[in-house]
XYZ file of C-alpha atoms in Angstrom:
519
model
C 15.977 13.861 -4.834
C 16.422 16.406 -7.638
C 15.607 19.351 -7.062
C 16.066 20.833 -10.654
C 12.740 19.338 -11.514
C 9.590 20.353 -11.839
C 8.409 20.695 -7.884
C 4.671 19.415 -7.070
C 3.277 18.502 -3.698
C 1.314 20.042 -2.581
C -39.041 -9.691 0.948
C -36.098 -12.293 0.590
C -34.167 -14.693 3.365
C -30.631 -15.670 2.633
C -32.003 -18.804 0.946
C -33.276 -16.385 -1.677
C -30.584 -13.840 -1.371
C -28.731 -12.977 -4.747
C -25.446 -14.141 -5.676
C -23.724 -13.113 -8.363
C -19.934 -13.235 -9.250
C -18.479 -12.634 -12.813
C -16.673 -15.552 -14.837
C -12.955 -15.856 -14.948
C -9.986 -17.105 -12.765
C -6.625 -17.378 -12.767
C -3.147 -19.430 -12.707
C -2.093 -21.775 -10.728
C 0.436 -21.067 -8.321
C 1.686 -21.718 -4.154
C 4.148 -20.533 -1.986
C 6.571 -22.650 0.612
C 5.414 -24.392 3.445
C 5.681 -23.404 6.704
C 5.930 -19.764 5.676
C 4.030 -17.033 7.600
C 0.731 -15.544 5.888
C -0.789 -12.492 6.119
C -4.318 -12.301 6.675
C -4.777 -9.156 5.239
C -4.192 -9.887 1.156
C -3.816 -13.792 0.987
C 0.304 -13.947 0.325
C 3.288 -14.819 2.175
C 3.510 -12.733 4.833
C 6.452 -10.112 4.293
C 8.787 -9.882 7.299
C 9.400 -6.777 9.411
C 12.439 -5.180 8.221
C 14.501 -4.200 11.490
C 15.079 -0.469 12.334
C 18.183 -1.494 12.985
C 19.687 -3.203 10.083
C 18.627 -0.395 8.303
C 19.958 2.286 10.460
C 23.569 0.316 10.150
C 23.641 0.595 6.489
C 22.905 4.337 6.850
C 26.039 4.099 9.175
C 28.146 2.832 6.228
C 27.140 5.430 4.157
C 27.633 8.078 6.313
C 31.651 6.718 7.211
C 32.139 6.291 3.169
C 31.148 9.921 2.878
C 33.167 11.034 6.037
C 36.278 9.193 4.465
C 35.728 10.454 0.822
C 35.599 14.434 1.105
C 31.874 14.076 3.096
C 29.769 13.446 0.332
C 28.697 10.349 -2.024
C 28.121 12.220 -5.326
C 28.457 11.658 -9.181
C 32.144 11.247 -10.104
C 33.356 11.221 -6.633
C 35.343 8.471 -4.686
C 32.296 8.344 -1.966
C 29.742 7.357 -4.719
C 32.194 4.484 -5.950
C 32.474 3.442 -2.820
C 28.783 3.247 -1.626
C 28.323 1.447 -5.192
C 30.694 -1.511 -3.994
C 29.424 -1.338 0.037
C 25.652 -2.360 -1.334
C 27.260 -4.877 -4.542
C 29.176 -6.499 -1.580
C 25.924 -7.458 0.823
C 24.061 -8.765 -2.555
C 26.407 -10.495 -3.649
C 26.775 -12.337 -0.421
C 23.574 -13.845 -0.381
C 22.787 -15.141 -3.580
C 22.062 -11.820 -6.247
C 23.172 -11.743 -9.570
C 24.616 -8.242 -9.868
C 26.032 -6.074 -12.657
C 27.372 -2.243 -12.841
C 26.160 -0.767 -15.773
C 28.236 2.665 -16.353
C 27.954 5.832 -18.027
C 29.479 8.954 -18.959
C 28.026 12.570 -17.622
C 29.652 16.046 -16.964
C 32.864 14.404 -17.764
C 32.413 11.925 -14.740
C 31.985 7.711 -15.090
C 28.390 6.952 -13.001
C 27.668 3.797 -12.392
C 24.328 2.467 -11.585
C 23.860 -1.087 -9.980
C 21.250 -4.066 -10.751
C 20.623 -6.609 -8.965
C 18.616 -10.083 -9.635
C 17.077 -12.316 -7.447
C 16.898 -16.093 -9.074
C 13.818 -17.271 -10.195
C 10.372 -15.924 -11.146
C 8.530 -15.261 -14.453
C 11.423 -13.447 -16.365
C 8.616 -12.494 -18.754
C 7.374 -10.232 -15.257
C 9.851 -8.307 -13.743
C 8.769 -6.313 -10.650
C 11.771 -3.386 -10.333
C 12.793 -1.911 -7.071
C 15.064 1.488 -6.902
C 16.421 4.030 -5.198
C 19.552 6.891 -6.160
C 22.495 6.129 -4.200
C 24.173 9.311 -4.837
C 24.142 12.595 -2.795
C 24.999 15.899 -3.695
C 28.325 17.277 -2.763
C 27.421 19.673 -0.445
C 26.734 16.378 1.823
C 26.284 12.950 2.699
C 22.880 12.568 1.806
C 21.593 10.251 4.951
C 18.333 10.867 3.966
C 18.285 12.062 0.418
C 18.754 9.188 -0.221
C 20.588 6.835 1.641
C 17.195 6.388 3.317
C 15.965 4.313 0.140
C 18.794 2.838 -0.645
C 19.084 1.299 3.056
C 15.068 0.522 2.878
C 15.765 -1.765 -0.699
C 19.157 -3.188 0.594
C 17.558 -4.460 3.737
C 14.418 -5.562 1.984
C 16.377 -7.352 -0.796
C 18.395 -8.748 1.906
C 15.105 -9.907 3.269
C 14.275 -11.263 0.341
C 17.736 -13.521 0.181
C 16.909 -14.845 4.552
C 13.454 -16.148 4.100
C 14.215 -17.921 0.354
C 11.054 -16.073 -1.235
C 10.398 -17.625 -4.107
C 7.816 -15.350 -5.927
C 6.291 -15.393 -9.309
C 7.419 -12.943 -10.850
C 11.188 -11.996 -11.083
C 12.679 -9.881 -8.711
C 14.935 -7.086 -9.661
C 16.713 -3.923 -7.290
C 18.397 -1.116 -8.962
C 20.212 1.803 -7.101
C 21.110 4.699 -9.082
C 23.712 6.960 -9.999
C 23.789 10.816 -10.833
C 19.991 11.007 -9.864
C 21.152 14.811 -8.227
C 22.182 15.646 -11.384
C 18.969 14.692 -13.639
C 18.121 11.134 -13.214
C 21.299 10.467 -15.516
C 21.403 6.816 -14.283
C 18.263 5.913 -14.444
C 17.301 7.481 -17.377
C 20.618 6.052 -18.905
C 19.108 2.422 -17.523
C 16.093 2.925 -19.741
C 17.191 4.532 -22.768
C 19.159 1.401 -23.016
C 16.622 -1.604 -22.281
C 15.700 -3.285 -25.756
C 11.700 -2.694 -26.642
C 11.288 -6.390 -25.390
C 13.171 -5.989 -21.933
C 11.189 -3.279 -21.537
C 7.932 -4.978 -21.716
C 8.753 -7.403 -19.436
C 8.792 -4.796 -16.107
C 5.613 -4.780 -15.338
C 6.146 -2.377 -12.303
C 8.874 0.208 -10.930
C 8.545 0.947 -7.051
C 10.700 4.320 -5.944
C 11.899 5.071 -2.615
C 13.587 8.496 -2.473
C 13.652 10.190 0.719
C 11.551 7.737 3.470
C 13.421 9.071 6.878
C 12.617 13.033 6.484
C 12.874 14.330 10.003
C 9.308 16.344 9.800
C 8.336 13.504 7.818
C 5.031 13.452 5.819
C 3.483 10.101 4.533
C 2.853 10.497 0.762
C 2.362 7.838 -2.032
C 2.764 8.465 -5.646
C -0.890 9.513 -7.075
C -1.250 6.456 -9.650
C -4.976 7.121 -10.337
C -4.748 10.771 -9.675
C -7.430 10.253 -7.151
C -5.915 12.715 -5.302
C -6.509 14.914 -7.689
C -2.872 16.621 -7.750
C -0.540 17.449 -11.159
C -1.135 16.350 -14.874
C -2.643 13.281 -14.256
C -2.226 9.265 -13.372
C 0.760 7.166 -14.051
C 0.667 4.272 -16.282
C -2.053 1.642 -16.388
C -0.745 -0.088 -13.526
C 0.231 2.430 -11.237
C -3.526 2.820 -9.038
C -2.918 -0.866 -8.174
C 0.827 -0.043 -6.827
C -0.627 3.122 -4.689
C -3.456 0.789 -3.238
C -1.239 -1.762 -2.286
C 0.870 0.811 -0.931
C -1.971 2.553 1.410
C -3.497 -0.395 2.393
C 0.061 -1.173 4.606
C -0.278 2.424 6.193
C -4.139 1.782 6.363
C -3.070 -1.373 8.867
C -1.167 0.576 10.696
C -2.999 3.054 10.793
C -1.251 6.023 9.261
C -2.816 8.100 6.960
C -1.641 9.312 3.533
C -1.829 11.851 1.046
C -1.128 11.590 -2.715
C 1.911 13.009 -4.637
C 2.254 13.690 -8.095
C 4.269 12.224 -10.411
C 6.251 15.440 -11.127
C 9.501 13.800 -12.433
C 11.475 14.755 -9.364
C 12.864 11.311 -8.787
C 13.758 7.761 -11.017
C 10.174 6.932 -11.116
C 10.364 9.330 -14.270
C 12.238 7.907 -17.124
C 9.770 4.483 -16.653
C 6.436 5.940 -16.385
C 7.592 8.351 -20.109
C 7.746 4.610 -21.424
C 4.362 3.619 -20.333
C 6.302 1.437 -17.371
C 3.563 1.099 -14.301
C 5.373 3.024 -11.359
C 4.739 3.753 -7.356
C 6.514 4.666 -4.226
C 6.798 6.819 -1.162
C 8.154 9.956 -0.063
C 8.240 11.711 3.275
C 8.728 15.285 1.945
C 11.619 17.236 1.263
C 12.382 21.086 1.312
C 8.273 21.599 1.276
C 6.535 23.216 3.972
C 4.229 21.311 6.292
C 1.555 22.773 6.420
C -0.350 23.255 9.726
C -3.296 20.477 8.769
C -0.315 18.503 7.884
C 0.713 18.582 11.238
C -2.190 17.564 12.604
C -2.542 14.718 10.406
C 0.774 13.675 11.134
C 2.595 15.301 14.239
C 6.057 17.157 13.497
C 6.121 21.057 13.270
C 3.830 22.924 11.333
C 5.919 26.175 8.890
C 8.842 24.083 8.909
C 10.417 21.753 6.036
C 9.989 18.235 5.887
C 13.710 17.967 6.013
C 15.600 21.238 7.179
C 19.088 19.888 5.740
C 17.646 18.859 1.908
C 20.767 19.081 0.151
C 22.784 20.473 2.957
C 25.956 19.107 4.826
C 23.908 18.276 7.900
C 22.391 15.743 6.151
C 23.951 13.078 7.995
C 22.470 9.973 10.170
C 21.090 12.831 12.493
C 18.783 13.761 10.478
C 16.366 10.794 10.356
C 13.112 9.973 11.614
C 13.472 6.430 12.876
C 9.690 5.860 12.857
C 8.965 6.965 9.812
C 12.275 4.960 8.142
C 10.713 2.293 10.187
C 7.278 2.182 8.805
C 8.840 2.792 5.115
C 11.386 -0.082 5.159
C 8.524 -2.484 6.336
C 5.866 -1.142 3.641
C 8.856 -1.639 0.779
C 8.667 -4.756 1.875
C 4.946 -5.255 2.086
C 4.921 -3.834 -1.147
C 7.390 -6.307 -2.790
C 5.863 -9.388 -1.313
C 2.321 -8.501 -2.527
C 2.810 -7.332 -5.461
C 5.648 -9.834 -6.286
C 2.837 -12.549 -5.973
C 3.480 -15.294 -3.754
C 0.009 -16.952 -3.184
C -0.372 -18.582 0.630
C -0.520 -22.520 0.363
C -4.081 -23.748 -0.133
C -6.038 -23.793 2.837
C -5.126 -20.862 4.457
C -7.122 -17.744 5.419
C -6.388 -14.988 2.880
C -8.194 -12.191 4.814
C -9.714 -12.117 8.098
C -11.704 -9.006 10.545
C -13.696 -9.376 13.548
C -13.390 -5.490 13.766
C -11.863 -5.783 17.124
C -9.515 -3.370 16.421
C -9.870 -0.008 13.133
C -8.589 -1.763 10.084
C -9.354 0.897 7.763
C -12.751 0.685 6.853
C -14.313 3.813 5.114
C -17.380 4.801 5.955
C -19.454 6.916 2.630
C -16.299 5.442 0.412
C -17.599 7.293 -2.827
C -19.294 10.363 -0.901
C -23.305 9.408 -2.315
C -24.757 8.222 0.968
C -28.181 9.691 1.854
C -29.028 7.859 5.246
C -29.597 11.198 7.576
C -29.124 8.486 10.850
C -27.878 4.946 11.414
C -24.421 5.129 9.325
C -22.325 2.306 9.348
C -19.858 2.245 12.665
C -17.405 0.133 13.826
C -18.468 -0.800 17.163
C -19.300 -1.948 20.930
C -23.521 -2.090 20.168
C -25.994 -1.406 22.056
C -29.075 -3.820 22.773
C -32.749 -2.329 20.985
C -35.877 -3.960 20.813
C -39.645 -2.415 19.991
C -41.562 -5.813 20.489
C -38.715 -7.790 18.464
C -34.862 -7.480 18.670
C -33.598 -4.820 16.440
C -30.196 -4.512 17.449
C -28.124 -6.551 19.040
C -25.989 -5.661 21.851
C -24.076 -9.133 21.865
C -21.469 -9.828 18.302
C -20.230 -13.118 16.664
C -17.165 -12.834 18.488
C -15.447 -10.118 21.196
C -16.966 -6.958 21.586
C -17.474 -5.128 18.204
C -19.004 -5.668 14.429
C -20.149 -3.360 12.425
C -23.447 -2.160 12.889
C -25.547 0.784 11.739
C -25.876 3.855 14.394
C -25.087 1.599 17.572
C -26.672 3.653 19.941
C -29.455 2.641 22.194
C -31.442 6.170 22.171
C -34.391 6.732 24.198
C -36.786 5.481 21.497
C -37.088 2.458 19.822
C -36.022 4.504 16.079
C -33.211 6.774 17.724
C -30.085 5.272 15.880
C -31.566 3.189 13.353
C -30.971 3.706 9.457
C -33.274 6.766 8.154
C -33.589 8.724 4.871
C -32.004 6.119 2.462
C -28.375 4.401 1.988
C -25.540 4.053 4.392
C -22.318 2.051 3.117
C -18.976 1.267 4.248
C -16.049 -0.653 2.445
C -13.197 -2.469 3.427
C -9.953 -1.808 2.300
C -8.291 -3.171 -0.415
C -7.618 -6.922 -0.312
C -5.327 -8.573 -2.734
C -6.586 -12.083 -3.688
C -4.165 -14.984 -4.004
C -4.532 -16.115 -8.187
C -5.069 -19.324 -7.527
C -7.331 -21.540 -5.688
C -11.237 -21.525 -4.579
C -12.085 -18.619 -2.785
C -14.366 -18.503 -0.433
C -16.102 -15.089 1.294
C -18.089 -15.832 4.662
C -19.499 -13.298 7.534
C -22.155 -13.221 9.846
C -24.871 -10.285 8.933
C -28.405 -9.870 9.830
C -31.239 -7.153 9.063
C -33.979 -6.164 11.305
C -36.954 -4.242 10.741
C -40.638 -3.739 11.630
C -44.238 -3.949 9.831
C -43.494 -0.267 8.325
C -40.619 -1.680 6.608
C -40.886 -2.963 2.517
C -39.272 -4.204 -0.108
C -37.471 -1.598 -0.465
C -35.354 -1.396 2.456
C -32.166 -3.965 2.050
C -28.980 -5.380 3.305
C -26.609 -5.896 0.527
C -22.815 -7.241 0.682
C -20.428 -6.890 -2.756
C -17.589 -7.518 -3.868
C -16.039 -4.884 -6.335
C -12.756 -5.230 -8.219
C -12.449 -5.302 -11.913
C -15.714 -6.007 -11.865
C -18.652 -6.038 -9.358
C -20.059 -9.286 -7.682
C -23.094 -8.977 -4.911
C -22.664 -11.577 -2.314
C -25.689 -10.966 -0.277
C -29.037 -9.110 -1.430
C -31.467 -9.412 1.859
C -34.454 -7.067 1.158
C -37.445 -5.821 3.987
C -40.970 -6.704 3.905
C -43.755 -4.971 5.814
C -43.009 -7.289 8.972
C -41.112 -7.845 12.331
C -38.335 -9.342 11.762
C -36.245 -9.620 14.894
C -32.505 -9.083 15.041
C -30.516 -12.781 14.631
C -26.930 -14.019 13.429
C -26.754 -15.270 10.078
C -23.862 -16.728 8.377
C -23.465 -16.304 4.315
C -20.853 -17.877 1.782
C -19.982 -16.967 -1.714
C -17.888 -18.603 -3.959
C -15.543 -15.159 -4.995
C -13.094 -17.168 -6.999
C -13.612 -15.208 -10.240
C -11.477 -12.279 -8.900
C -8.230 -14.611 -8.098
C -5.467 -12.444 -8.814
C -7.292 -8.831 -8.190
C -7.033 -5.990 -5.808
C -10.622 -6.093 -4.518
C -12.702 -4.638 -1.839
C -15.518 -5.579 -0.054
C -18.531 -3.013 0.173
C -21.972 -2.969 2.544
C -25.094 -1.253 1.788
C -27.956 -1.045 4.291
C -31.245 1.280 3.373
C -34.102 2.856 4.247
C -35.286 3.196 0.640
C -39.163 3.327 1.136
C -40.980 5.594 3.548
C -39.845 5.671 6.797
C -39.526 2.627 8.648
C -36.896 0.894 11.277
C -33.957 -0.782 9.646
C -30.998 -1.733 11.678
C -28.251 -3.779 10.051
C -24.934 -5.443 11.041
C -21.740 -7.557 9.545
C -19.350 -9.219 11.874
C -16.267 -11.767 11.486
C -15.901 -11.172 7.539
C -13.426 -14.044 6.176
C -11.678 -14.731 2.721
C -10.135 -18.639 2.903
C -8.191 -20.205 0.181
C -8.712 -24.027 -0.987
């Protein structure tokens, strides 16, 4: 990573429920058979890139350095040589490759592309990292850490025969230490029309730091850090990119784009971009720490830039859990729909899956917010919440408490939500949302009080609009289906609203076993 740049991290059943989806869908399109899916957005399932494989690329790095004055910099044997180590593994599986040289400082760079066949050529999805260290060291992890992450996942690409619809293209560049030379070199050289055919640039500079910190590129400046956002483009490439450490449940922060890394000379020519970076000669911070472990007042990588930046000075898990979301990344966004007839998204809530509970911070309920979890069984002359779910042990359920009253735990003083995270819909196909819900309230409920299930991507569909009525209505499993095929093809989530709206009244609420299928 450069480090001459700019720095910056710092009354109604569900017979008479609404449903309402926009109009719109999109191309056709299918994957292989007998190819893993994952639940979670609807595509091919990416596979987990081995710690291992990775690890014994950074080993070749590090012996090219130690053999070639112990670094891999601009103009230097070492660099050369790590060049032809990573052409040689493409090459070997199928890649089209080219070196694309250039003059700087009086020194031949080289950068290297690499294409996997097939795909829309007219949508290129680019992959990069800098492959050159400065020459105080071997740079391990800045940034033989992303180039090992994109070799193995490009390698991963070549095992399984993916087959995606867009075009798939890696890039590792040169003289990055020295300016983004390479990169910016790669760019200032596309033709206007080869430019407008990347539709997205994924970075990976730095992903092993040893007091590593999980940060994604802010593409909606949501985060509200630096100038701005990225690129039209670039808030779908961060979601996609915390919804993998949402499964796993890591959290992340947002980085700016500051132009430290090869991210910059795409996003100056309007090129959507993305990545992830675990931190370099920053200081974590102490809530930093407690977010993520490691030691708080110390850098995120002691030996930025230094000669003991070597294949010591990794963090395995967090090289680990950035190799496999490259990948996640690439299959997702690279758009290879699961056959028909698949499930594209599935939660029992069983286990956290990153539901958010107050997702836009306007909530007014005072009691009964939206949980995740084991309930407890109420009744006040009816059922009002049930202590038994759909399936296992937990749904989600407003305030799932028993109390010592009847109206302990149950929704007061106006709207609770929650919302699921971000699903990416295959772009083909008839989609299909189902879940079990119900709503329960007494005779000092009304119209006003509600259960209501949407969808919201590029626009907003509502799924499931139960309202109250000033009667008992007893706590009992429902099932509801909606026809959500007018988002094919979008980043979506799914949000719940349960009120109190009118005066006050018992409302309790639930949603279990929420399903997206595919036909």
């Amino acid at each position: 990573m450069n480090r001459r740049l700019l720095r910056c991290l710092t009354g109604a059943v569900l017979a008479a429920a609404s449903v309402v989806v926009p109009a719109g869908a999109g191309p056709a399109g299918a994957g292989p058979p007998g190819t893993a899916v994952d639940d979670s957005v609807g595509l091919l399932a990416a596979p987990d890139i081995a710690l291992a494989n990775v690890r014994a690329h950074l080993a070749q790095f590090q012996s090219i350095a130690t053999a070639n004055g112990g670094n891999r910099a601009h103009g230097r044997p070492g660099y050369l040589a790590s060049v032809n180590y990573v052409r040689a593994q493409l090459d070997a599986v199928g890649y089209s490759t080219a070196v694309q040289s250039f003059s700087y400082n009086g020194a031949t760079g080289y950068n290297l592309v690499a294409d996997w066949p097939g795909g829309d050529p007219d949508d290129v999805l680019m992959t990069g990292a800098h492959l050159d260290s400065v020459t105080a060291g071997p740079g391990i992890n800045d940034n033989g850490s992303g180039s090992a992450a994109i070799l193995e996942v490009a390698l991963a690409v070549a095992r399984t025969g993916l087959a995606p619809e867009k075009h798939l293209r890696f890039a590792w560049w040169g003289a990055e230490e020295l300016g983004l030379r390479g990169s910016q070199y790669y760019v200032d050289n596309l033709p206007a029309a080869e430019r407008a055919r990347i539709g997205g640039y994924l970075n990976f500079d730095m992903v092993g730091s040893p007091n590593a910190g999980y940060f994604v590129y802010d593409g909606d400046n949501s985060d509200g850090v630096g100038s701005g956002p990225g690129p039209a483009g670039s808030a779908q490439i961060e979601q996609t990119i915390q919804a993998y450490f949402g499964s796993i449940g890591v959290p992340t922060r947002g980085t700016d784009f500051d132009g430290r890394s090869d991210y910059g000379p795409f996003i100056r020519v309007g090129i959507p971009a993305g990545g992830t970076f675990t931190g370099a000669e920053g200081i974590k911070s102490s809530s930093q720490a407690t977010l993520w472990g490691g030691t708080a007042g110390s850098a995120f990588d002691p030996c930025y830039h230094r000669a003991c930046d070597t294949t010591s000075n990794i963090n395995d898990t967090a090289l680990d859990r950035n190799a496999d979301a490259v990948a996640y990344t690439v299959w997702t966004l690279a758009g290879t729909p699961a056959p028909p007839g698949t499930t594209v998204y599935s939660d029992t809530f069983e286990t956290a899956t990153g539901w958010t509970v107050n997702p836009a911070g306007t909530d007014t309920a005072t009691a009964g917010q939206w949980a995740r979890a084991d309930p407890a069984a109420t009744s006040s002359g009816v059922a009002t919440q049930l202590g038994t779910t759909v399936s296992g042990s937990f749904d989600l359920v407003t305030g799932p408490l028993a109390g010592s009253a009847a109206g302990d735990h149950d929704v007061d003083g106006g709207v609770t939500s929650v919302q699921s995270p971000s699903i990416s819909l295959p772009a083909s196909g008839t989609l299909t949302l189902e879940f079990s819900w119900y709503l329960a309230h007494l005779t000092n409920a009304s119209s006003a009080d509600y259960l209501r299930v949407r969808v919201v991507g590029g626009s907003t569909g509502t799924v499931l609009n139960v309202a109250g009525a000033a009667s008992n209505r007893a706590a009992a499993w429902q099932t509801a289906s909606a026809n959500i095929s007018a988002f094919a093809g979008q980043s979506v989530r799914i949000v719940v609203d349960a009120a109190d709206a009118g005066g006050a009244s018992l409302v309790e609420a639930a949603v279990d076993d929420v399903r997206i299928t595919r036909s």
